[in-house]
Every structure is written in C-alpha cells, then in structure tokens.
Tab-separated table of C-alpha atoms in Angstrom:
chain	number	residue	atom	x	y	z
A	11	UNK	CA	-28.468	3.180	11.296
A	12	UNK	CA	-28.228	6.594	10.057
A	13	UNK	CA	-30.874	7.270	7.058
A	14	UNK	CA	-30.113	7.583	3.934
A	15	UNK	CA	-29.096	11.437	2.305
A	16	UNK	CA	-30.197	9.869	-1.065
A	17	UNK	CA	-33.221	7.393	-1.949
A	18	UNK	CA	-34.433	6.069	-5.302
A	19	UNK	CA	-37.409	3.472	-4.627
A	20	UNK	CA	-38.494	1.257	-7.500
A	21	UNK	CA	-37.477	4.216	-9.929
A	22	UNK	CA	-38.423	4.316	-13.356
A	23	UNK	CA	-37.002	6.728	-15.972
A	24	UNK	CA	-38.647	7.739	-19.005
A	25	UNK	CA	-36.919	10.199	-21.857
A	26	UNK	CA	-38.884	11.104	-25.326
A	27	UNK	CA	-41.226	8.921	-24.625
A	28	UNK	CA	-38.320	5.882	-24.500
A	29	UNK	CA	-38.001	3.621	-20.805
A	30	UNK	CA	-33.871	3.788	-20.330
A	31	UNK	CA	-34.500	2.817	-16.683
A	32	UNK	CA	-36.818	0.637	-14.235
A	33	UNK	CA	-37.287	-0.939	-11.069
A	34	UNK	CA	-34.187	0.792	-9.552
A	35	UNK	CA	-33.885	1.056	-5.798
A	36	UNK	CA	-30.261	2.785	-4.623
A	37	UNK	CA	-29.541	4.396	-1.019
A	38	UNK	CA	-26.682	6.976	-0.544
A	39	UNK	CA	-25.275	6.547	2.851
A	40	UNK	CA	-23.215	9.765	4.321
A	41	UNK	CA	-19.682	9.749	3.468
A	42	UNK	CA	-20.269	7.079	0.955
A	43	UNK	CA	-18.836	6.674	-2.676
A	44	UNK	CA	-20.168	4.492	-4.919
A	45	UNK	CA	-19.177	4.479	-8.403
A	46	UNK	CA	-22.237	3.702	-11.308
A	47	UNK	CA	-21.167	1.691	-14.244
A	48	UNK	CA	-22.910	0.455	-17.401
A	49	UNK	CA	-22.286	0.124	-21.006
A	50	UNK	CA	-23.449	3.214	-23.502
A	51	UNK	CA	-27.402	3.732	-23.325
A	52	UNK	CA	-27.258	1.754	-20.066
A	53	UNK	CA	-29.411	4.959	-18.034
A	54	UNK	CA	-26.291	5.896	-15.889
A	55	UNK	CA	-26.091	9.547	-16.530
A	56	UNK	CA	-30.381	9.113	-16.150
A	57	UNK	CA	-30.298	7.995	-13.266
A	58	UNK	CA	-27.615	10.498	-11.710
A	59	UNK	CA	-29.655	13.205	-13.103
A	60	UNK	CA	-32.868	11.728	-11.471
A	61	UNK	CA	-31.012	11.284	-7.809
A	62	UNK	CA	-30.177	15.146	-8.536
A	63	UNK	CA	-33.526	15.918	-9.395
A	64	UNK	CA	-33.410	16.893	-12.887
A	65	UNK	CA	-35.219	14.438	-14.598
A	66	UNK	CA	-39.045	13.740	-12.730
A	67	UNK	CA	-39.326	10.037	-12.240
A	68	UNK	CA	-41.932	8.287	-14.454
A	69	UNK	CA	-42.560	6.450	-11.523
A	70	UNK	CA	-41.344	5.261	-7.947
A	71	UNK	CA	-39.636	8.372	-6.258
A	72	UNK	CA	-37.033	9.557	-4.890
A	73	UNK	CA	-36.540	10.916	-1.571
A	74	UNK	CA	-33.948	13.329	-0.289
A	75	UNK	CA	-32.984	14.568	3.048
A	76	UNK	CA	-34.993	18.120	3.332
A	77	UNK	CA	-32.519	20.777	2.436
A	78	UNK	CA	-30.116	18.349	1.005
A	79	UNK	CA	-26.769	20.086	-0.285
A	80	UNK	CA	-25.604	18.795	-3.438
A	81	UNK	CA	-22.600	19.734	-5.754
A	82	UNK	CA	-22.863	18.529	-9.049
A	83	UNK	CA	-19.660	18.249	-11.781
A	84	UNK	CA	-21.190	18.143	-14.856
A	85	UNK	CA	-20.189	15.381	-18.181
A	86	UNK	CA	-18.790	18.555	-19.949
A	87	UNK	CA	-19.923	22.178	-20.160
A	88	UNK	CA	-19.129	24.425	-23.545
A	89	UNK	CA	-17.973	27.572	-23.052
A	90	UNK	CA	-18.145	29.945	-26.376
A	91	UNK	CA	-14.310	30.604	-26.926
A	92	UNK	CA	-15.059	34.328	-27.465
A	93	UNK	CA	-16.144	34.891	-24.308
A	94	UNK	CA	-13.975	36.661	-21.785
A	95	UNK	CA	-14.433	34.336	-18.780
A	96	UNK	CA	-12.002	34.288	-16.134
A	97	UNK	CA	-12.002	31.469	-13.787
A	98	UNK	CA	-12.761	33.821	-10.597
A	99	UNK	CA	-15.814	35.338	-12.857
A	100	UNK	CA	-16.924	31.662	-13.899
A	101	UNK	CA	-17.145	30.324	-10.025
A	102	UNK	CA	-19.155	33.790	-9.084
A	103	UNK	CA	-22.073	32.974	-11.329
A	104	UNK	CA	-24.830	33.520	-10.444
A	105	UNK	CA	-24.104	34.567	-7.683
A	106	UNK	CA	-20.679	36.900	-6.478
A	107	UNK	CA	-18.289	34.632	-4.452
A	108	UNK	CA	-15.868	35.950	-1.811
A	109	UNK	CA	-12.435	35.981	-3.532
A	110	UNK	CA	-11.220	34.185	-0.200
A	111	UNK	CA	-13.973	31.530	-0.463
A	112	UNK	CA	-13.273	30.800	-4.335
A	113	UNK	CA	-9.528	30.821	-3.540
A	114	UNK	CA	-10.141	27.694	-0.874
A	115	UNK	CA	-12.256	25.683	-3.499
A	116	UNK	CA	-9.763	25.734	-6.146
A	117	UNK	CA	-7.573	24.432	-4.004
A	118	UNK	CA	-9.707	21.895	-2.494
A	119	UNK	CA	-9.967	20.755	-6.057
A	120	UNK	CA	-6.261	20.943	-6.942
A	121	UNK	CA	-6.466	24.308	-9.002
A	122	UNK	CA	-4.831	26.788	-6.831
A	123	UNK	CA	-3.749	29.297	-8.458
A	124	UNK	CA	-5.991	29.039	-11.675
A	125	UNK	CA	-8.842	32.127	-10.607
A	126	UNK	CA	-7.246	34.922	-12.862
A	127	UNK	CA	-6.329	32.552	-15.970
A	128	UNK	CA	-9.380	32.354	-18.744
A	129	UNK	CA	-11.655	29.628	-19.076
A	130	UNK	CA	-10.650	28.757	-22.294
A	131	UNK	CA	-7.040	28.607	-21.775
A	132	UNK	CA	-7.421	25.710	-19.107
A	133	UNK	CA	-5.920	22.251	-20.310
A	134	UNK	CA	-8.907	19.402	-19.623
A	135	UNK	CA	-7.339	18.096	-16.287
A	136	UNK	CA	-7.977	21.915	-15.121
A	137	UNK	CA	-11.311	22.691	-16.806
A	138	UNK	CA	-12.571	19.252	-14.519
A	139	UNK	CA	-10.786	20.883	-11.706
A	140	UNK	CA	-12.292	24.017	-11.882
A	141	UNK	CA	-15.669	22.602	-12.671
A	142	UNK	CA	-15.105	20.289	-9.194
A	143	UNK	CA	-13.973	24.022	-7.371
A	144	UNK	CA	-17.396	24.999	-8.600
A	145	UNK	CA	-19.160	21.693	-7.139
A	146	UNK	CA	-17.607	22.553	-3.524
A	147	UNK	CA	-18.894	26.015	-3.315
A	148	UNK	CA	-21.847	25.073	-1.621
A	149	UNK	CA	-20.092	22.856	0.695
A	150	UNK	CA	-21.894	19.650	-0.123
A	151	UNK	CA	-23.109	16.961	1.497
A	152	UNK	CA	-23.215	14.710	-2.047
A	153	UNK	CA	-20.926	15.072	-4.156
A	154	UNK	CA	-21.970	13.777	-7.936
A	155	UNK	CA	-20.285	13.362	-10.802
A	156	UNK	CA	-20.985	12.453	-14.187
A	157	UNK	CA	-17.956	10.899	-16.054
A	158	UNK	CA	-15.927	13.561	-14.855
A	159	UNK	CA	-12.439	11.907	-16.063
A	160	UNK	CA	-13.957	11.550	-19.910
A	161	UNK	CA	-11.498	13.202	-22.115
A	162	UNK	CA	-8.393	12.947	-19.670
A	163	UNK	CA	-5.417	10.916	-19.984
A	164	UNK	CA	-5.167	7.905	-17.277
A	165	UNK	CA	-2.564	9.660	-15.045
A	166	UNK	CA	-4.796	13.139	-15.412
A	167	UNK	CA	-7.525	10.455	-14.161
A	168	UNK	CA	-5.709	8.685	-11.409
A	169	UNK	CA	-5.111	12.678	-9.854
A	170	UNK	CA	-8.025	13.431	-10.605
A	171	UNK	CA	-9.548	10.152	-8.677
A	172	UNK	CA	-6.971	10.723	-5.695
A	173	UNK	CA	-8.629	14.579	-5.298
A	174	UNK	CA	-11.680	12.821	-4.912
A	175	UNK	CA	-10.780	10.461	-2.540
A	176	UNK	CA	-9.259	13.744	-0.084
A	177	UNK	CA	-12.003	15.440	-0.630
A	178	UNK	CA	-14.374	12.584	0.923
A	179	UNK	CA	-11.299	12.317	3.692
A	180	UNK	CA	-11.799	16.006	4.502
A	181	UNK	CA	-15.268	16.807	4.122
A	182	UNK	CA	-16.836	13.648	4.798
A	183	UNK	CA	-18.995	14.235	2.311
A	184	UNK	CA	-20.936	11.259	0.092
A	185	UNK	CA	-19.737	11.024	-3.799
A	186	UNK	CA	-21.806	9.220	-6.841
A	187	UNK	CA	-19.674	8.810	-9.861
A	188	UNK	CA	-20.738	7.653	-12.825
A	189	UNK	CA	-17.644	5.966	-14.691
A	190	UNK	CA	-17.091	6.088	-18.259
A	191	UNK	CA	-14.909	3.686	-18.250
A	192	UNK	CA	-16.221	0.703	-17.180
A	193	UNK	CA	-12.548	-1.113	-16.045
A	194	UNK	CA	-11.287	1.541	-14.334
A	195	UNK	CA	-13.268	2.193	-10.572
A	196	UNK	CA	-11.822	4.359	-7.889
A	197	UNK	CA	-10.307	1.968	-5.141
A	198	UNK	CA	-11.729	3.907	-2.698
A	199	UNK	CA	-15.555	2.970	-3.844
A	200	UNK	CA	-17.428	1.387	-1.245
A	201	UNK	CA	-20.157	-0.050	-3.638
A	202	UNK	CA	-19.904	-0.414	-7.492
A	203	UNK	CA	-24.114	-0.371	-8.842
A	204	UNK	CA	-24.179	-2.222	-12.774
A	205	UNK	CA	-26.506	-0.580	-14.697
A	206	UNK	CA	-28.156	-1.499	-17.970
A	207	UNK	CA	-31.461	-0.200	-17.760
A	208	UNK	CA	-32.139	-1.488	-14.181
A	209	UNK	CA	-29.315	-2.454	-11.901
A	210	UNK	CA	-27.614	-6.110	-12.661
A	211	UNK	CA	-25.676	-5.921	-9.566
A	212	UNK	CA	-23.983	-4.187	-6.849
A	213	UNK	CA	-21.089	-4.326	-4.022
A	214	UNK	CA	-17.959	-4.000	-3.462
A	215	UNK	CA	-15.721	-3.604	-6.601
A	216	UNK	CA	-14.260	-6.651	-6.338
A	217	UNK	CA	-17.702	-8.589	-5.827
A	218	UNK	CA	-19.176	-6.724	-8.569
A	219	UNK	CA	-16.274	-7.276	-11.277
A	220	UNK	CA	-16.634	-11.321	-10.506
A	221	UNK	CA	-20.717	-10.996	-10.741
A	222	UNK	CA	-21.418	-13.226	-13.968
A	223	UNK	CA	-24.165	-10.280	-14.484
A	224	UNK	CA	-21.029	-8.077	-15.074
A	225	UNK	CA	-19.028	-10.892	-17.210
A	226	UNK	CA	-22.052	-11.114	-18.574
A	227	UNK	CA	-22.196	-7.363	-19.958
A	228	UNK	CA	-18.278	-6.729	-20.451
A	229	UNK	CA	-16.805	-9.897	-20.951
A	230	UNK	CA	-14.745	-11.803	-19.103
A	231	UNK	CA	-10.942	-11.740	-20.937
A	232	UNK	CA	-8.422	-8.981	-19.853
A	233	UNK	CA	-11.041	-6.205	-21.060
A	234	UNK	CA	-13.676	-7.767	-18.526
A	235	UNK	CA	-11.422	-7.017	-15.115
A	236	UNK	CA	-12.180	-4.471	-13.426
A	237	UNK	CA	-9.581	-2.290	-12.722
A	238	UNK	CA	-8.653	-0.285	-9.804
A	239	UNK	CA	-7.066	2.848	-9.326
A	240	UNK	CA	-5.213	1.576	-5.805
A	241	UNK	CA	-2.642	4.346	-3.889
A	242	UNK	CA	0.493	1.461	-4.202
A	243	UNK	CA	2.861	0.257	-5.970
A	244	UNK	CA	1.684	-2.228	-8.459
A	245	UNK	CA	3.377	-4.408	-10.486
A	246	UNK	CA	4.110	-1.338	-12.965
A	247	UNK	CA	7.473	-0.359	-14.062
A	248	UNK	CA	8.368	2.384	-11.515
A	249	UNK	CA	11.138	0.256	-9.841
A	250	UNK	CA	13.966	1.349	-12.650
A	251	UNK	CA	12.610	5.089	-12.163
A	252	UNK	CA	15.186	7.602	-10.630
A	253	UNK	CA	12.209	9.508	-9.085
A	254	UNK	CA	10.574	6.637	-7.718
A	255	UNK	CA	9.085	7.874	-4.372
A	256	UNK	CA	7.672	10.555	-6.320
A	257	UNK	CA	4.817	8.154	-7.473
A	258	UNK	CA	3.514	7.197	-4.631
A	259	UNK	CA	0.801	8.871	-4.042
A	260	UNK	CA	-0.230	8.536	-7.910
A	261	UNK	CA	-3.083	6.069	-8.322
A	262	UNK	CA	-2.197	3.453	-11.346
A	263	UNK	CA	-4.890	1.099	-12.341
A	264	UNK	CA	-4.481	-2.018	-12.236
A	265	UNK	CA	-4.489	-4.818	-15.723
A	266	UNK	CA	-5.418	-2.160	-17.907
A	267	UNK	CA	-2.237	-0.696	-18.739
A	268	UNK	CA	-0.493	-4.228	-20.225
C-alpha cells in the first residue's frame, strides 16, 4: 500500500473564532482525484486550504509527504485592470520562467498560444486556463483546485473537466477539487467526500449521490442527482447534429441539462 501524499487526521478548523469544520480524517492517494462537495458554509474551501497548508489546524493535523509538490488553482484571483500584465509576465512571478517551460504549461492547460495576450483581455474559460498553466509550473504531485469552473458556462466546464482528466492521464499526478456545483462531479473522480462541517459521506460518485446523508443535504428530486460529466454520448440531442463526431470528446453532464 503506497502511503498517502496527503493526510488530515481528526482535523478541526477554526476561522474568527467560528468551528466550520471537525473530526475530519481524508487520505490523498497518488494519482487520485477526488472531488469535495458541500452546500455554502459547508468548510470545503477550509478544508482545501488546510490540506494546502494555509489555514493551521485548530486541532488534529495534517501530514504531508516531506517536500510535497503542490499546484494550487485558486477560487478567483483579481487582477487591477490597469495593470499591464501579459500572460508570459503573470506565469514568471515571482520568479522568471523559461519562455520554453511557460510555453509547455499553457499548453498542458489548453492555452497555447495565450503568453503574449494581457491578463485582462482573457475570456473566463482562459483566465482558469492560465491560472491551471500557473498550477503546473512546479510540476506537481497534487493538483488542487478550488471551484475552478465557478463563473464558466457548462460546456467551458465540461473542457475544462476533460483538461483535468489528461492532465492526471499524463502526469499521474493526484487532483482535489472542490465543486461548486454540487450535481455536477467529474466522471473521472475516484471518491466524492460530502462535507457540511465534518464529512457526511464518501465513495464513489455514484455511492455517494444515493447516500441518504447526501439526499439528506440536497434533496432527492431531479436537483438531488448527481450528475456526471461522462466522455459519451448521452441521451442529449447530438444525433440530428451535422458535426456530430465532433462532440465526442466533449464531456456533457448527465440530468442536469433537461
């Protein structure tokens, strides 16, 4: 059994003086993704920012393989639209990047091409991108990020997921992902952890979105499923399109949409 890059053990968060999470335990396997969901207030981005090491636990610990590489893709990061920031400049901070080495992390995150356009010119889908190129720099062995698809559309979400997903394929590296949207999980997730201020429950997505701790929490109608971005054909309307073959590799999620 191979340890663990990643250990929280009986973890409890405190912020202003407020408990928003306790008695959480969580392991992150190599090459693993696991996807964190919870309702708003639930501790999620807490308790990615604790795994990172930004928040000190208020007690329990948590324990990280010594020199640990992690690349981290912020919620959302404001850049003053009167600076002059191009995207080459923004990946060399602090530190000056080989143009050759930020050219291969754009495109590992789907932005080639995007070094000598501003920062504040970038649409959202390529902002994310750009902050993902950013993330692989450092050639990670954890990959986290915290509702990185929040503000895209779902089909600037579904590429976004599918990037992901190649990136695990080709670096092998682990990914944490905190979901903002609690329907819609990457297919590819091994393990889906609840959260509402400790974990309610955890497994594979489709364990986890028949767990009556999850009905519980989101209901159990159409809004309760959990959705899945899947790389297939679902039973979406692509079969009338002229260009159908050119979806294929587009993740659509599943329920949601009707």
């Amino acid at each position: 059994m191979t340890s663990p890059l990643i250990e929280a053990q009986d973890l409890r968060v405190d912020l202003d003086g407020r408990n928003v999470l306790h008695g959480v335990s969580l392991a992150v396997a190599p090459g693993e993704i696991i996807t964190i969901v919870g309702p708003n207030g639930s501790g999620k981005s807490s308790l990615l920012r604790a795994l990172v090491g930004a928040i000190p636990p208020a007690r329990g610990k948590v324990v990280r393989t010594p020199g640990l590489r992690i690349g981290y893709v912020p919620q959302k990061l404001s850049i003053d639209p009167t600076l002059p920031l191009t995207v080459n400049r923004f990946l060399s901070l602090p530190h000056r990047i080989p143009p050759a080495r930020a050219a291969e992390a754009l495109e590992q995150a789907g932005a080639t091409g995007l070094g000598a356009r501003q920062m504040t010119q970038l649409s959202g889908g390529q902002f994310q991108r750009v902050l993902l190129a950013r993330a692989l720099l450092g050639t990670p062995q954890v990959l986290m990020l915290d509702e990185a698809t929040q503000g895209l559309d779902q089909p600037g979400a579904a590429a976004f997921y599918h990037r992901i997903e190649e990136i695990r394929r080709t670096l092998g590296c682990a990914i944490v992902m905190v979901s903002h949207d609690l329907h819609v999980v990457m297919a590819a997730s091994d393990r889906v952890v609840c959260v509402n201020g400790h974990v309610c429950c955890e497994g594979t997505p489709e364990i986890v979105a028949s767990a009556p701790e999850y009905q519980a929490l989101f209901g159990t109608g159409t809004k309760g499923t959990l959705a899945l971005y899947r790389h297939e054909h679902s039973h979406h309307h692509h079969h009338d399109h002229p260009h159908d073959h050119a979806h294929d590799h587009v993740p659509a999620a599943a329920e949601k949409t009707h």
